[in-house]
Amino acid sequence: MGGPEQTGRDTVIVGITVYAPPGTDVRTTDRIQVDGERYEDVLFEVTGEPGDWGHSPFTGTRGPVQFAADRVTG
């Protein structure tokens, strides 16, 4: 399973939840770059459909766009 190039390698999946600014256009075919202390300059693939929080019933302001992203190594 996996062939000789896979022997001795472990697959690691790191998943994150992203809260992007309102109106962000994200698709499941996109990749995002995370720039921070923990995941500096790493590409993640968007997984699943992004969800838009819509407008607050109290203030009318738009909420974030939420989506999951994964990085697979190994």
PDB file of C-alpha atoms in Angstrom:
ATOM      1  CA  MET A   1       0.000   0.000   0.000  1.00  0.00           C
ATOM      2  CA  GLY A   2       1.508   3.298  -1.087  1.00  0.00           C
ATOM      3  CA  GLY A   3       4.577   1.824  -2.782  1.00  0.00           C
ATOM      4  CA  PRO A   4       8.242   2.103  -1.814  1.00  0.00           C
ATOM      5  CA  GLU A   5       8.207   5.907  -1.660  1.00  0.00           C
ATOM      6  CA  GLN A   6       5.567   5.743   1.088  1.00  0.00           C
ATOM      7  CA  THR A   7       7.432   3.225   3.258  1.00  0.00           C
ATOM      8  CA  GLY A   8       8.538   4.736   6.556  1.00  0.00           C
ATOM      9  CA  ARG A   9       6.507   7.927   6.151  1.00  0.00           C
ATOM     10  CA  ASP A  10       3.668   9.060   8.343  1.00  0.00           C
ATOM     11  CA  THR A  11       0.813  11.125   7.000  1.00  0.00           C
ATOM     12  CA  VAL A  12      -0.002  14.145   9.115  1.00  0.00           C
ATOM     13  CA  ILE A  13      -3.091  16.263   8.563  1.00  0.00           C
ATOM     14  CA  VAL A  14      -3.275  19.647  10.271  1.00  0.00           C
ATOM     15  CA  GLY A  15      -6.720  21.204  10.180  1.00  0.00           C
ATOM     16  CA  ILE A  16      -7.586  24.785  11.027  1.00  0.00           C
ATOM     17  CA  THR A  17     -10.764  26.856  11.118  1.00  0.00           C
ATOM     18  CA  VAL A  18     -10.478  30.226   9.411  1.00  0.00           C
ATOM     19  CA  TYR A  19     -12.658  33.259  10.117  1.00  0.00           C
ATOM     20  CA  ALA A  20     -12.156  35.583   7.149  1.00  0.00           C
ATOM     21  CA  PRO A  21     -13.438  39.161   6.829  1.00  0.00           C
ATOM     22  CA  PRO A  22     -17.028  39.641   5.633  1.00  0.00           C
ATOM     23  CA  GLY A  23     -17.431  39.278   1.883  1.00  0.00           C
ATOM     24  CA  THR A  24     -14.310  37.147   1.391  1.00  0.00           C
ATOM     25  CA  ASP A  25     -14.667  35.039  -1.755  1.00  0.00           C
ATOM     26  CA  VAL A  26     -13.454  31.512  -0.916  1.00  0.00           C
ATOM     27  CA  ARG A  27     -13.988  28.333  -2.922  1.00  0.00           C
ATOM     28  CA  THR A  28     -13.278  24.688  -2.121  1.00  0.00           C
ATOM     29  CA  THR A  29     -10.621  24.640  -4.862  1.00  0.00           C
ATOM     30  CA  ASP A  30      -8.641  27.479  -3.240  1.00  0.00           C
ATOM     31  CA  ARG A  31      -5.427  27.362  -1.275  1.00  0.00           C
ATOM     32  CA  ILE A  32      -4.674  29.877   1.428  1.00  0.00           C
ATOM     33  CA  GLN A  33      -1.408  31.062   2.882  1.00  0.00           C
ATOM     34  CA  VAL A  34      -1.277  31.350   6.639  1.00  0.00           C
ATOM     35  CA  ASP A  35       1.245  33.819   7.976  1.00  0.00           C
ATOM     36  CA  GLY A  36       1.668  33.581  11.700  1.00  0.00           C
ATOM     37  CA  GLU A  37       3.829  32.288  14.480  1.00  0.00           C
ATOM     38  CA  ARG A  38       2.631  28.702  14.299  1.00  0.00           C
ATOM     39  CA  TYR A  39       2.085  28.162  10.562  1.00  0.00           C
ATOM     40  CA  GLU A  40       4.464  30.596   8.956  1.00  0.00           C
ATOM     41  CA  ASP A  41       4.206  30.708   5.156  1.00  0.00           C
ATOM     42  CA  VAL A  42       2.355  27.396   4.817  1.00  0.00           C
ATOM     43  CA  LEU A  43      -0.252  26.566   2.173  1.00  0.00           C
ATOM     44  CA  PHE A  44      -3.543  25.044   3.314  1.00  0.00           C
ATOM     45  CA  GLU A  45      -6.254  23.663   1.048  1.00  0.00           C
ATOM     46  CA  VAL A  46      -9.822  24.786   1.681  1.00  0.00           C
ATOM     47  CA  THR A  47     -12.020  21.820   2.608  1.00  0.00           C
ATOM     48  CA  GLY A  48     -15.794  21.876   2.557  1.00  0.00           C
ATOM     49  CA  GLU A  49     -18.099  24.733   1.715  1.00  0.00           C
ATOM     50  CA  PRO A  50     -17.421  28.142   3.270  1.00  0.00           C
ATOM     51  CA  GLY A  51     -20.182  29.432   5.526  1.00  0.00           C
ATOM     52  CA  ASP A  52     -21.282  33.045   5.713  1.00  0.00           C
ATOM     53  CA  TRP A  53     -22.519  34.155   9.134  1.00  0.00           C
ATOM     54  CA  GLY A  54     -24.838  36.707   7.515  1.00  0.00           C
ATOM     55  CA  HIS A  55     -25.939  39.863   9.318  1.00  0.00           C
ATOM     56  CA  SER A  56     -26.358  40.356  13.053  1.00  0.00           C
ATOM     57  CA  PRO A  57     -30.031  40.798  13.999  1.00  0.00           C
ATOM     58  CA  PHE A  58     -28.961  43.302  16.667  1.00  0.00           C
ATOM     59  CA  THR A  59     -26.469  45.542  14.875  1.00  0.00           C
ATOM     60  CA  GLY A  60     -26.955  44.716  11.196  1.00  0.00           C
ATOM     61  CA  THR A  61     -23.220  44.284  10.686  1.00  0.00           C
ATOM     62  CA  ARG A  62     -21.961  41.368   8.619  1.00  0.00           C
ATOM     63  CA  GLY A  63     -20.240  38.482  10.295  1.00  0.00           C
ATOM     64  CA  PRO A  64     -17.177  36.574   9.095  1.00  0.00           C
ATOM     65  CA  VAL A  65     -16.892  33.919   6.427  1.00  0.00           C
ATOM     66  CA  GLN A  66     -15.929  30.650   8.135  1.00  0.00           C
ATOM     67  CA  PHE A  67     -14.224  27.721   6.471  1.00  0.00           C
ATOM     68  CA  ALA A  68     -11.989  24.751   7.222  1.00  0.00           C
ATOM     69  CA  ALA A  69      -8.561  24.264   5.692  1.00  0.00           C
ATOM     70  CA  ASP A  70      -6.149  21.325   5.855  1.00  0.00           C
ATOM     71  CA  ARG A  71      -2.447  20.828   5.307  1.00  0.00           C
ATOM     72  CA  VAL A  72      -1.335  17.286   4.491  1.00  0.00           C
ATOM     73  CA  THR A  73       2.293  16.199   4.791  1.00  0.00           C
ATOM     74  CA  GLY A  74       3.943  12.828   4.486  1.00  0.00           C
TER      75      GLY A  74
END
